[in-house]
Short mmCIF file of C-alpha atoms in Angstrom, two decimals:
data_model
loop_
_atom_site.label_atom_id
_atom_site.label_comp_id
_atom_site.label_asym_id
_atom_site.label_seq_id
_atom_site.Cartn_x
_atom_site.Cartn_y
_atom_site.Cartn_z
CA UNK A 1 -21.00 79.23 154.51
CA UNK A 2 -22.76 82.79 154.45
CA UNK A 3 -21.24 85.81 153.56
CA UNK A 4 -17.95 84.47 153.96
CA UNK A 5 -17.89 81.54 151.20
CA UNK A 6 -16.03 82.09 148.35
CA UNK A 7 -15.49 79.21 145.29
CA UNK A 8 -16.80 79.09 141.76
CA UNK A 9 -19.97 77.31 141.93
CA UNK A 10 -19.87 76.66 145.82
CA UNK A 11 -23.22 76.14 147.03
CA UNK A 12 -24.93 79.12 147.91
CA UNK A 13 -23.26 82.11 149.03
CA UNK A 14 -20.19 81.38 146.96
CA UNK A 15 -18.57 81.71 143.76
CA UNK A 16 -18.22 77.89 143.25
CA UNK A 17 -21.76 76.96 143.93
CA UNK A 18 -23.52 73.17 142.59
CA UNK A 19 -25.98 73.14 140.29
CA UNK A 20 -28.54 70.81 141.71
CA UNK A 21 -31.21 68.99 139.78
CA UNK A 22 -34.25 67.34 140.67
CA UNK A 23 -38.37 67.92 140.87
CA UNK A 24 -38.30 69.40 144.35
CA UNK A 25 -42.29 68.81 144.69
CA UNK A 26 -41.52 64.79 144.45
CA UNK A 27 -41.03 62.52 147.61
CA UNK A 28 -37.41 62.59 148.73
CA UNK A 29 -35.14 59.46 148.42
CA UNK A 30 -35.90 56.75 151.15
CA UNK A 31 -39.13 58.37 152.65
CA UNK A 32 -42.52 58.49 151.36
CA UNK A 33 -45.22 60.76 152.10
CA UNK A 34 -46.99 59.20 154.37
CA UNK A 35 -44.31 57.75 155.81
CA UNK A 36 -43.01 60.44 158.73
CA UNK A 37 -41.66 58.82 161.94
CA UNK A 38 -43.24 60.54 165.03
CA UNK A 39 -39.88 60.45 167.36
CA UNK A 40 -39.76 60.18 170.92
CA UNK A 41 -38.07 62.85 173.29
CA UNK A 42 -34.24 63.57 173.77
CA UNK A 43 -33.36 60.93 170.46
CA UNK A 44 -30.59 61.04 168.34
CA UNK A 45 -32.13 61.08 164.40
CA UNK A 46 -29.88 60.02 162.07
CA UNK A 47 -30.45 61.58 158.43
CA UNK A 48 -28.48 59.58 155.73
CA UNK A 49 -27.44 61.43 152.42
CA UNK A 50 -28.12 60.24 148.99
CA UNK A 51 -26.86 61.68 145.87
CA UNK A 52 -24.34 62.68 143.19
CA UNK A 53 -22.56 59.98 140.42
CA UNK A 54 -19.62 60.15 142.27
CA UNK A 55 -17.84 63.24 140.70
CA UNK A 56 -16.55 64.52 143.93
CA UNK A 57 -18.29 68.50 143.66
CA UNK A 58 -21.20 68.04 145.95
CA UNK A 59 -23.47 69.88 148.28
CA UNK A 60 -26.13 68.06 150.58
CA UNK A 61 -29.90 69.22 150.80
CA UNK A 62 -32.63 67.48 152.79
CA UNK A 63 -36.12 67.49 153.09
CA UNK A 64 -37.53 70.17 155.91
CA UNK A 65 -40.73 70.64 156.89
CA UNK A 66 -42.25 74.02 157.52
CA UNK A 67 -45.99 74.82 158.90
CA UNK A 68 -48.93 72.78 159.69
CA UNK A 69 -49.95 70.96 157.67
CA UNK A 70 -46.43 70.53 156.64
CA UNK A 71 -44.75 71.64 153.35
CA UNK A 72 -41.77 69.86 152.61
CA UNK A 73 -38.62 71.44 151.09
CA UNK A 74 -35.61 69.92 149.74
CA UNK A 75 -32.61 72.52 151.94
CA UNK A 76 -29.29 72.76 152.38
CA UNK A 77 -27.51 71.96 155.84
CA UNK A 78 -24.75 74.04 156.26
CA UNK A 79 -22.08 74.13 159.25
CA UNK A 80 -20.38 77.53 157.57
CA UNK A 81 -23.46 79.20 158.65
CA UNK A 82 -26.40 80.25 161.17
CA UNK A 83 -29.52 82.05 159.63
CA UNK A 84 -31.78 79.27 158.05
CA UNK A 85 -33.86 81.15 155.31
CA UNK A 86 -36.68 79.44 153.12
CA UNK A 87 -38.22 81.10 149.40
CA UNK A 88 -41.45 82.57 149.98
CA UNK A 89 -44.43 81.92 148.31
CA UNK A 90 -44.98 86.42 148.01
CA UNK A 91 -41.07 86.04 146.33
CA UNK A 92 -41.58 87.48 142.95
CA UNK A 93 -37.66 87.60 141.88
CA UNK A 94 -35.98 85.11 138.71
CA UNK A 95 -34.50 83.32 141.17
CA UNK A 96 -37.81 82.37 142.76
CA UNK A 97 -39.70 81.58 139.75
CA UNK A 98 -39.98 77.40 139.21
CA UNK A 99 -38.63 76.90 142.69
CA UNK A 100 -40.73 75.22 145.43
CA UNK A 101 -41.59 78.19 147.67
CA UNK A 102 -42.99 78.29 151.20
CA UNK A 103 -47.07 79.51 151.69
CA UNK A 104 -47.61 80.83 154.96
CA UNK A 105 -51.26 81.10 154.35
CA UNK A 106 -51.65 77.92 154.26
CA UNK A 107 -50.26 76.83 157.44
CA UNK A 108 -52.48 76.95 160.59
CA UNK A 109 -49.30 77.65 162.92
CA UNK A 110 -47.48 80.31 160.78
CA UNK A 111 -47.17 84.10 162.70
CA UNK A 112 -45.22 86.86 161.43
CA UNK A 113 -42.34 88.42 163.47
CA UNK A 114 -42.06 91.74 164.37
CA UNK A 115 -38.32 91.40 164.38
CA UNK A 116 -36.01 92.89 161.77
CA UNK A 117 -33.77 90.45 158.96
CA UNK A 118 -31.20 91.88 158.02
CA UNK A 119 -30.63 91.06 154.21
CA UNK A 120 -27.99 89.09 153.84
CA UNK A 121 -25.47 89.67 150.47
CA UNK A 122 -22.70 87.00 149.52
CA UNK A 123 -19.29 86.63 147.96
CA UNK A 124 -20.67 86.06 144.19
CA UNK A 125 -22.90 88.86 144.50
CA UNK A 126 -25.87 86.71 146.11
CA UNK A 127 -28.38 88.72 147.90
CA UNK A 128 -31.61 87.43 149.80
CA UNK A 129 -33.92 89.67 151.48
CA UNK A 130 -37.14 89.17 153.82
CA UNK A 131 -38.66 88.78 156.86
CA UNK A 132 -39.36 86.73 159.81
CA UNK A 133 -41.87 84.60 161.02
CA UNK A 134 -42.01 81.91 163.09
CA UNK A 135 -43.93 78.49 162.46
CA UNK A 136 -43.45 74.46 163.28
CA UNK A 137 -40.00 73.45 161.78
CA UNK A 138 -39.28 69.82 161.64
CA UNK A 139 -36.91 67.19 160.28
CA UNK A 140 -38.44 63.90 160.38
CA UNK A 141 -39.96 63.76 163.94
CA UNK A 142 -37.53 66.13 165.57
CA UNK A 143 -39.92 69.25 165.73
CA UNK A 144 -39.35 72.96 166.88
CA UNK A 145 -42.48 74.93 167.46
CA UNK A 146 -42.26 78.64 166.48
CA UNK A 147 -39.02 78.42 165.32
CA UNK A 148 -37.68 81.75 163.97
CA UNK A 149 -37.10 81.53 160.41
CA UNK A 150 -36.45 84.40 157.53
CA UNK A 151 -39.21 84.09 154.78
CA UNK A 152 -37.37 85.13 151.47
CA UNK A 153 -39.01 87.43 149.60
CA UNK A 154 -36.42 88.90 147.42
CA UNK A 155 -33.38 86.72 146.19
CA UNK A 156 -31.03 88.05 143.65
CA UNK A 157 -28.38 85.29 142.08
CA UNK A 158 -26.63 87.63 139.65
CA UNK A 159 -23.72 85.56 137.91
CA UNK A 160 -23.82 82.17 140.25
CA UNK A 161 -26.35 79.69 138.68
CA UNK A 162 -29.69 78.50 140.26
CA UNK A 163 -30.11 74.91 142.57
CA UNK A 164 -33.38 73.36 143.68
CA UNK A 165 -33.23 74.13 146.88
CA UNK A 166 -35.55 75.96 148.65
CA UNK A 167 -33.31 77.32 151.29
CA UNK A 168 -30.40 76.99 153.86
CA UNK A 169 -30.10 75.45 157.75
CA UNK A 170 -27.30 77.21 159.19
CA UNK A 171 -25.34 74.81 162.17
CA UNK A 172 -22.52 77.24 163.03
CA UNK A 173 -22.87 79.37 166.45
CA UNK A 174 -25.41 82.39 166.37
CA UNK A 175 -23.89 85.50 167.27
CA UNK A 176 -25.83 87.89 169.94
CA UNK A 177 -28.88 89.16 169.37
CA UNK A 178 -29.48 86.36 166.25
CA UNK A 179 -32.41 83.96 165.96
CA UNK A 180 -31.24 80.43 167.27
CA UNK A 181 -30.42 77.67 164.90
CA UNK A 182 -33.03 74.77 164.37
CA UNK A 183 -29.96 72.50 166.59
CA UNK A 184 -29.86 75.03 169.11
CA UNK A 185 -33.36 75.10 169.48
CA UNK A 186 -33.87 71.58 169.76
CA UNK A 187 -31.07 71.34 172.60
CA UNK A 188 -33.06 73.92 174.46
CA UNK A 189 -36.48 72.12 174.15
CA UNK A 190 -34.47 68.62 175.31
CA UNK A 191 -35.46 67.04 172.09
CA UNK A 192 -31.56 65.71 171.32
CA UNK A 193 -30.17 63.83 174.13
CA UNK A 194 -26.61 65.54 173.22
CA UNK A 195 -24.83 68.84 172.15
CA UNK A 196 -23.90 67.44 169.51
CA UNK A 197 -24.09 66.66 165.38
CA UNK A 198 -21.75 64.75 163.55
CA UNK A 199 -21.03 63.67 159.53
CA UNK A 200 -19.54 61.76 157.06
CA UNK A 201 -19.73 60.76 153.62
CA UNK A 202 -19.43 57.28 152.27
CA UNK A 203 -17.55 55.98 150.20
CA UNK A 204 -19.70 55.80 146.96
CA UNK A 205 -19.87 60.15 147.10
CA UNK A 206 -23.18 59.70 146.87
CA UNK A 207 -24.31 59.11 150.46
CA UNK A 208 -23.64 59.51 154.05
CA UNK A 209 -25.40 61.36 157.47
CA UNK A 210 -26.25 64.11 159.27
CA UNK A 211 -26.45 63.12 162.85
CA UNK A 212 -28.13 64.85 165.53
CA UNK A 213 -27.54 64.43 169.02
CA UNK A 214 -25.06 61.30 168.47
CA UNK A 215 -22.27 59.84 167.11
CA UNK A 216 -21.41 56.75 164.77
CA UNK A 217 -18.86 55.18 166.61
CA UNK A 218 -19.08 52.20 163.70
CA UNK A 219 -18.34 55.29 161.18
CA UNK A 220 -14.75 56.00 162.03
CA UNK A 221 -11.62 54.37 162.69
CA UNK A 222 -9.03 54.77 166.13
CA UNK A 223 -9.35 58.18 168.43
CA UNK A 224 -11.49 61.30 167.74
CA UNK A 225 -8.59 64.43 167.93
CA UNK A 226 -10.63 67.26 169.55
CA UNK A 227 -9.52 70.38 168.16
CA UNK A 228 -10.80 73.75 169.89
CA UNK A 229 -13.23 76.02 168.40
CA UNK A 230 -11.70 79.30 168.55
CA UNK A 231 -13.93 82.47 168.69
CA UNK A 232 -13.95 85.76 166.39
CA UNK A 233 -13.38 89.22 168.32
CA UNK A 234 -17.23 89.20 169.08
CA UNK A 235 -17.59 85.81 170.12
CA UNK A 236 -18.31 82.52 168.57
CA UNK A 237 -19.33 81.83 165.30
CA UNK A 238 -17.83 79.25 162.51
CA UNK A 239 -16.55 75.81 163.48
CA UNK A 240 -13.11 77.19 163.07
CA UNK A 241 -9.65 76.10 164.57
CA UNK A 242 -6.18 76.68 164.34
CA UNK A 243 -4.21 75.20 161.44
CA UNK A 244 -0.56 75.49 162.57
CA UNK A 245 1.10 73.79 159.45
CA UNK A 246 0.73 73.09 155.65
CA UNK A 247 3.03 70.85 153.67
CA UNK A 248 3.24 68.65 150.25
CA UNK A 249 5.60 66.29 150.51
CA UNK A 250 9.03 67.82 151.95
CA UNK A 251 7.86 71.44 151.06
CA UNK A 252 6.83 73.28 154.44
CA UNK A 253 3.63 75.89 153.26
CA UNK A 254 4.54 79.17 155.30
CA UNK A 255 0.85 80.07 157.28
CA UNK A 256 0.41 83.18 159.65
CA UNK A 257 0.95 82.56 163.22
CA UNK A 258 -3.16 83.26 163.60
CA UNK A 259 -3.84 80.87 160.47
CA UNK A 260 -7.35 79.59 161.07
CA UNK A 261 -9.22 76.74 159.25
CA UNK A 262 -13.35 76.32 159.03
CA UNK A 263 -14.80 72.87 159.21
CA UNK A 264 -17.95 73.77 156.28
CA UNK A 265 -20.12 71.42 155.05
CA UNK A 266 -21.85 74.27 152.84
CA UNK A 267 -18.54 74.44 150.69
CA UNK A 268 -17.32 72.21 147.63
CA UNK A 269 -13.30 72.58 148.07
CA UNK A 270 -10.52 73.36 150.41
CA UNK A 271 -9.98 77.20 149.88
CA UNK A 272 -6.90 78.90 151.01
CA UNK A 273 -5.65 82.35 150.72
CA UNK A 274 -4.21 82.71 146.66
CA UNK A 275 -0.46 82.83 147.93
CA UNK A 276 -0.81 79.46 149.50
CA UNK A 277 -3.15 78.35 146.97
CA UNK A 278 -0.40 78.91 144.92
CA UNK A 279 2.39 77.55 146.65
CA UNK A 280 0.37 74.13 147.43
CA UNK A 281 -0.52 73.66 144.21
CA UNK A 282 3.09 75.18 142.57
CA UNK A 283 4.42 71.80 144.38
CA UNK A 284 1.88 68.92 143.05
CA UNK A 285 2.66 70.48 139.56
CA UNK A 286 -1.14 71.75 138.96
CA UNK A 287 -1.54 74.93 136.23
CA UNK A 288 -4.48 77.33 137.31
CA UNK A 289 -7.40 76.02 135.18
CA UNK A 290 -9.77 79.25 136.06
CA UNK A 291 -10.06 82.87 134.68
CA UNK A 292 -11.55 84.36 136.89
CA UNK A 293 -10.11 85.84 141.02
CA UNK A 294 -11.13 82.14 142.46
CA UNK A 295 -8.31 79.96 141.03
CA UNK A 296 -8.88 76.74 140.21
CA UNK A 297 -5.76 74.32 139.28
CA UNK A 298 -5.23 71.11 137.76
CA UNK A 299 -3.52 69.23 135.05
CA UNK A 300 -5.01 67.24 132.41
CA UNK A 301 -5.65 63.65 133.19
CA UNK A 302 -4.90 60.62 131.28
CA UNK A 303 -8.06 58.14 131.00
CA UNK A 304 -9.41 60.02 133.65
CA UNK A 305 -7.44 58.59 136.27
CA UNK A 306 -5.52 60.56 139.25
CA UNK A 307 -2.09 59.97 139.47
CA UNK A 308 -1.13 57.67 142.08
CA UNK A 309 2.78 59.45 142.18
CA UNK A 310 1.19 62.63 143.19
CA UNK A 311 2.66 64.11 146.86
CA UNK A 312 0.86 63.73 150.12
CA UNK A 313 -0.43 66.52 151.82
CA UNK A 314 0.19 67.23 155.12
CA UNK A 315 -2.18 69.64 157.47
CA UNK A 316 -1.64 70.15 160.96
CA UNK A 317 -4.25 71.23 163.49
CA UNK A 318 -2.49 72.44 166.80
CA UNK A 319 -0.23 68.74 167.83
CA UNK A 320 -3.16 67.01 165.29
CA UNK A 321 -1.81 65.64 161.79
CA UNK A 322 -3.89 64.70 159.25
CA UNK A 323 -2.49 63.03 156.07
CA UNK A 324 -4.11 63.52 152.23
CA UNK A 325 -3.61 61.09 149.36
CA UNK A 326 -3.76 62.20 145.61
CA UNK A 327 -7.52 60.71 145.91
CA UNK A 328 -8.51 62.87 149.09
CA UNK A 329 -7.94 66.35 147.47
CA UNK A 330 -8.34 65.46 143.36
CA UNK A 331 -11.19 65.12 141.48
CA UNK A 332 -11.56 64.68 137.77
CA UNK A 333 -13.61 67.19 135.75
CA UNK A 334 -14.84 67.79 131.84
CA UNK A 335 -14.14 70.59 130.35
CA UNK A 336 -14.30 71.48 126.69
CA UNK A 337 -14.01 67.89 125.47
CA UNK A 338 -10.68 67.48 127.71
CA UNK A 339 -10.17 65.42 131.18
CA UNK A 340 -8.85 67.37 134.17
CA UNK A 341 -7.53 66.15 137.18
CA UNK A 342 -8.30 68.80 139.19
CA UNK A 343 -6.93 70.09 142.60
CA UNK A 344 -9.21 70.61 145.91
CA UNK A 345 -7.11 73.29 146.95
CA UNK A 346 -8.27 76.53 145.33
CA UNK A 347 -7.39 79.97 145.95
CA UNK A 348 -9.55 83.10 146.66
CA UNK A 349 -9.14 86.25 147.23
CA UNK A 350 -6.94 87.82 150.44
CA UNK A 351 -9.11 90.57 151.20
CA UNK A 352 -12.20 91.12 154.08
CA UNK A 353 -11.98 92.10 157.53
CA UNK A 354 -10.04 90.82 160.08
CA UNK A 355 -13.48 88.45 161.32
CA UNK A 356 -13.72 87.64 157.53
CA UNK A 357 -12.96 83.99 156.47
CA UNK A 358 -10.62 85.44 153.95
CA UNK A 359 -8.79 87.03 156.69
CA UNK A 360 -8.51 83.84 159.09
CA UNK A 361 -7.58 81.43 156.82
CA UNK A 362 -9.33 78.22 154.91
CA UNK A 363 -12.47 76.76 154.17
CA UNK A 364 -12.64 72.84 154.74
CA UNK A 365 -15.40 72.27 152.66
CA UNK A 366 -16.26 68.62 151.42
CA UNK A 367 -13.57 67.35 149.42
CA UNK A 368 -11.32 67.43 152.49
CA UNK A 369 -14.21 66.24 155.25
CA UNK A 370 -14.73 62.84 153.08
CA UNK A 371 -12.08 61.42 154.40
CA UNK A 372 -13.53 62.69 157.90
CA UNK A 373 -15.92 61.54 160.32
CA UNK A 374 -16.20 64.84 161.89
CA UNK A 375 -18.24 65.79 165.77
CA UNK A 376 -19.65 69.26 166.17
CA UNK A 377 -19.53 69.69 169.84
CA UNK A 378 -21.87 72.47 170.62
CA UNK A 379 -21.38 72.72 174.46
CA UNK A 380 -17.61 71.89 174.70
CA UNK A 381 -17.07 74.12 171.61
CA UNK A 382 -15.00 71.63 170.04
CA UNK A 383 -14.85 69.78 166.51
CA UNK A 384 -14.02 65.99 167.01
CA UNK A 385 -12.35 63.94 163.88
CA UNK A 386 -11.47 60.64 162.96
CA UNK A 387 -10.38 58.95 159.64
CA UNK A 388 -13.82 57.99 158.57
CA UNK A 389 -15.17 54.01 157.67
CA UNK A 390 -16.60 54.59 154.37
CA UNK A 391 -18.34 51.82 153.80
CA UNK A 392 -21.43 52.05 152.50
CA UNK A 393 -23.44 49.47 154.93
CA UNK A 394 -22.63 49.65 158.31
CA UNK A 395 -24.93 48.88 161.35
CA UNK A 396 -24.93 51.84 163.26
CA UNK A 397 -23.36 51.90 166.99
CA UNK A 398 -24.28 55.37 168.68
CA UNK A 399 -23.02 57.04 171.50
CA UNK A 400 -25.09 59.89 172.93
CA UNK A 401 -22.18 61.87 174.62
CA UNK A 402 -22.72 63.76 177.50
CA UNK A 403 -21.09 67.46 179.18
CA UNK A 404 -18.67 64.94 181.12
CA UNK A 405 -17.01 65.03 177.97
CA UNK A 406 -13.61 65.76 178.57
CA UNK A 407 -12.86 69.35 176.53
CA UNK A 408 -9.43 68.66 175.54
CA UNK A 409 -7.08 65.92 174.45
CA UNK A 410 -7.53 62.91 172.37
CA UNK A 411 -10.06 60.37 173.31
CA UNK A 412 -12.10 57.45 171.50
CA UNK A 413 -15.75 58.25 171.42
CA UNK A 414 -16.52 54.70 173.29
CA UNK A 415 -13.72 56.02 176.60
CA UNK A 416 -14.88 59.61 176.70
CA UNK A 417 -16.24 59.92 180.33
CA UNK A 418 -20.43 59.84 180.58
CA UNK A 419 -20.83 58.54 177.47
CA UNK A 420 -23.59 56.23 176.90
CA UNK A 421 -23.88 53.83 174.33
CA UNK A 422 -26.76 52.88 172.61
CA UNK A 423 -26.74 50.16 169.90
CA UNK A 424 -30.09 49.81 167.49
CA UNK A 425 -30.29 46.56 166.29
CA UNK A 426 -28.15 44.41 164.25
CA UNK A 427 -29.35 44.67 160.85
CA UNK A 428 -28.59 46.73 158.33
CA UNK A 429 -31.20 49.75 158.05
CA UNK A 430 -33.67 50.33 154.78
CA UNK A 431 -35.32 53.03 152.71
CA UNK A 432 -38.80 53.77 154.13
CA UNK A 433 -38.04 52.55 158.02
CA UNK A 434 -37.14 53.75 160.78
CA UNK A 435 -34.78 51.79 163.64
CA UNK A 436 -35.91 51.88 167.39
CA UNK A 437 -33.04 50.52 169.86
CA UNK A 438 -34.59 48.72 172.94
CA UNK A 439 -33.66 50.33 175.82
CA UNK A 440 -33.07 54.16 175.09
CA UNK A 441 -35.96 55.40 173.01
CA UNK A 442 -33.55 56.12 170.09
CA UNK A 443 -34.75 56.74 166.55
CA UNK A 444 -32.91 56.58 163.47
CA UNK A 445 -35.04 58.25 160.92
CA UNK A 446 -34.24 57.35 156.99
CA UNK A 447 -34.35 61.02 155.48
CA UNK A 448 -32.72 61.01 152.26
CA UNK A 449 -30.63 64.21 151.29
CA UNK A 450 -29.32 64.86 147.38
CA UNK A 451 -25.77 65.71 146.91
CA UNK A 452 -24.54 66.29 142.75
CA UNK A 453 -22.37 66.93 140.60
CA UNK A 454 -21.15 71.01 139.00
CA UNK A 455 -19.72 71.64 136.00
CA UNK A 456 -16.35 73.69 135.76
CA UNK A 457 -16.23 76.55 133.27
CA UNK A 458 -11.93 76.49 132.42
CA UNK A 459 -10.34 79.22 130.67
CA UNK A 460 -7.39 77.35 129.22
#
């Protein structure tokens, strides 16, 4: 999430940001150099995930491509956000030294724009400046031609620490007047049959998918809800709907009658507002852990274990319930040679305007949307979830849904009206291939993204 996102050590514009690791110049995970998929038109490209040891704070990066001939980045996909942004080569900042960095020079399609960026500054202090250009942008097959892109040339970190990546994909809306998102663009070129991306994680934490233009009907379990996007006063912007209830076991949470949550794949935890921060965490018995104005709670942990006795938590989107056990929201941490089981559920600050995330409500970031198999539904404005089937091999059964879907109500992906199904084949899919289905011209591209692990710095 972009100049909303708030955390300690969140990835990217936030105080909670990962620390990624990892030679960015090497061949990603699952895909080889030579070994790009030309795709056909209007196909849904699945992009699996690959990464951390399973220690629950993670943040997913792929490999991009950028220019011809292509360079190859390892960047972050990010649903709390809409400006994609790369480090350029002309960056001569700290933070750009020993990062992979984008040459324009080099690449036979690249043109500058004569459009203004606007720099963009974060919660932690994060600032990245530049300009725009526009060049061939491509992930796997799925290719945008002069796709409008900033070229960093200036990026401050101040206190939040550095990452391999090379930049950021926003997937939220754009707002008027701002370059198109690499999705957007491919809608409007008719490159994904669908309006629509969805994700989950697996059940090892170290894997899952991006998918574009589909969705994984073998990756979740009973009915998708549909829950309404709702827009800011100047239109639409994050994948953000109303949360009408918070509780933890019998104890109601008291939320503003405009309470607002974000579905954000760019952010680590669930934050709240620090008064229900508080009053969540006041009721599973968790001490704040952190020093500093994004509380972090917790409460040592024997063995390293999570405590099974811990309450459920309860959240409620509109008439949608969703139900979170001690092992959906904890994670266990290292700190100063003690074990912490440590809360999801952070706090930050209640300041910002009223458009500011701060201001509507939570983040959702990934330690709530494992559980998930969550739909981005562009056109119907709409975010679709299921409790997610984590297992880790799964044949894939797709479902290319169409503007028939209906905008409201609950409704299995396989009922929803104009939906088309289309199955690849029955076997389980490998590093370094790619899956055709007969009758469709549907790709499912192996692209391996890296998720890992941060370290917590408790003042106890």
């Amino acid at each position: 999430m972009h100049s909303d996102q708030v955390g300690v050590h969140l990835q990217y514009m936030a105080a909670l940001r990962a620390s990624l690791g990892g030679d960015a110049s090497a061949p990603a995970t699952g895909i080889t150099r030579n070994g790009t998929v030309t795709l056909t038109r209007r196909q849904s490209a699945a992009l699996p995930l690959d990464g951390n040891d399973g220690s629950t704070l993670f943040t997913y990066q792929g490999r991009v491509s950028i220019g011809t001939p292509a360079q190859v980045f390892p960047i972050l996909f990010d649903t709390g956000s809409y400006q994609f942004w790369i480090r350029s080569k002309g960056c001569t900042t700290a933070a750009c030294k020993g990062f992979s960095a984008f040459d324009g020079a080099a690449s036979t399609t690249y043109a500058k724009s004569s459009k203004p960026a606007d720099p963009i500054t974060y919660v932690d202090g994060t600032a990245v400046s530049g300009s725009f250009f526009t060049d061939t942008v491509a992930i796997g097959g799925l290719a945008v031609e002069k796709h409008l892109t900033m070229e960093a040339t200036e990026v401050v970190l101040n206190n939040a620490p550095a990452n391999d990546s090379a930049g950021i994909m926003g997937m939220s809306f754009t707002p008027a007047g701002a370059p198109k998102t690499f999705f957007e663009d491919l809608l409007a070129a008719g490159k994904v049959p669908a309006a629509v991306f969805s994700y989950y994680i697996d059940a090892s934490e170290r894997s899952g998918a991006l998918i574009l233009g589909a969705i994984d009907t073998a990756r979740f379990s009973g009915p998708l809800a549909w829950l309404p996007v709702t827009p800011l006063s100047f239109g639409y912007l994050f994948w953000q709907t109303p949360m009408t209830a918070v509780s933890v076991a019998d104890t109601k949470v008291a939320l503003p009658s405009t309470f607002k949550a974000v579905f954000d794949t760019g952010t680590s935890l669930a934050a709240f507002p620090q008064t229900i921060a508080v009053t969540i965490n006041t009721a599973l018995g968790m001490k704040q852990l952190s020093a500093n104005n994004t509380a972090i709670f917790g409460m040592p942990c024997v063995r390293g274990v999570i405590p099974n006795e811990l309450p459920v938590v309860s959240m409620t989107f509109n008439t949608h319930t969703v139900r979170l056990a001690p092992s959906d929201y904890m994670f266990v941490s290292a700190s100063k040679g003690m074990i912490y089981c440590v809360s999801g559920f952070q706090g930050i600050p209640e300041t910002g305007s009223a458009d500011s995330v701060q201001s509507m409500g939570a983040i959702l970031g990934n330690i709530f949307l494992r559980k998930f198999y969550t739909v981005y539904d562009v056109e119907n404005k709409r975010v679709g979830i299921a409790v997610a089937n984590r297992a880790q091999k799964l044949t894939p059964e797709l479902v290319t849904a169409t503007s028939n879907m209906s905008p409201n109500g609950t409704a299995s992906a396989e009922s929803v009206g104009g939906a088309q199904n289309v199955n690849p084949p029955q076997q389980p899919l490998t590093k370094n291939a790619a899956s055709r289905s007969g009758g469709a011209s549907l790709w499912i591209l192996q692209l391996a993204l890296v998720a890992v692990s941060c370290s917590f710095l408790y003042a106890v």
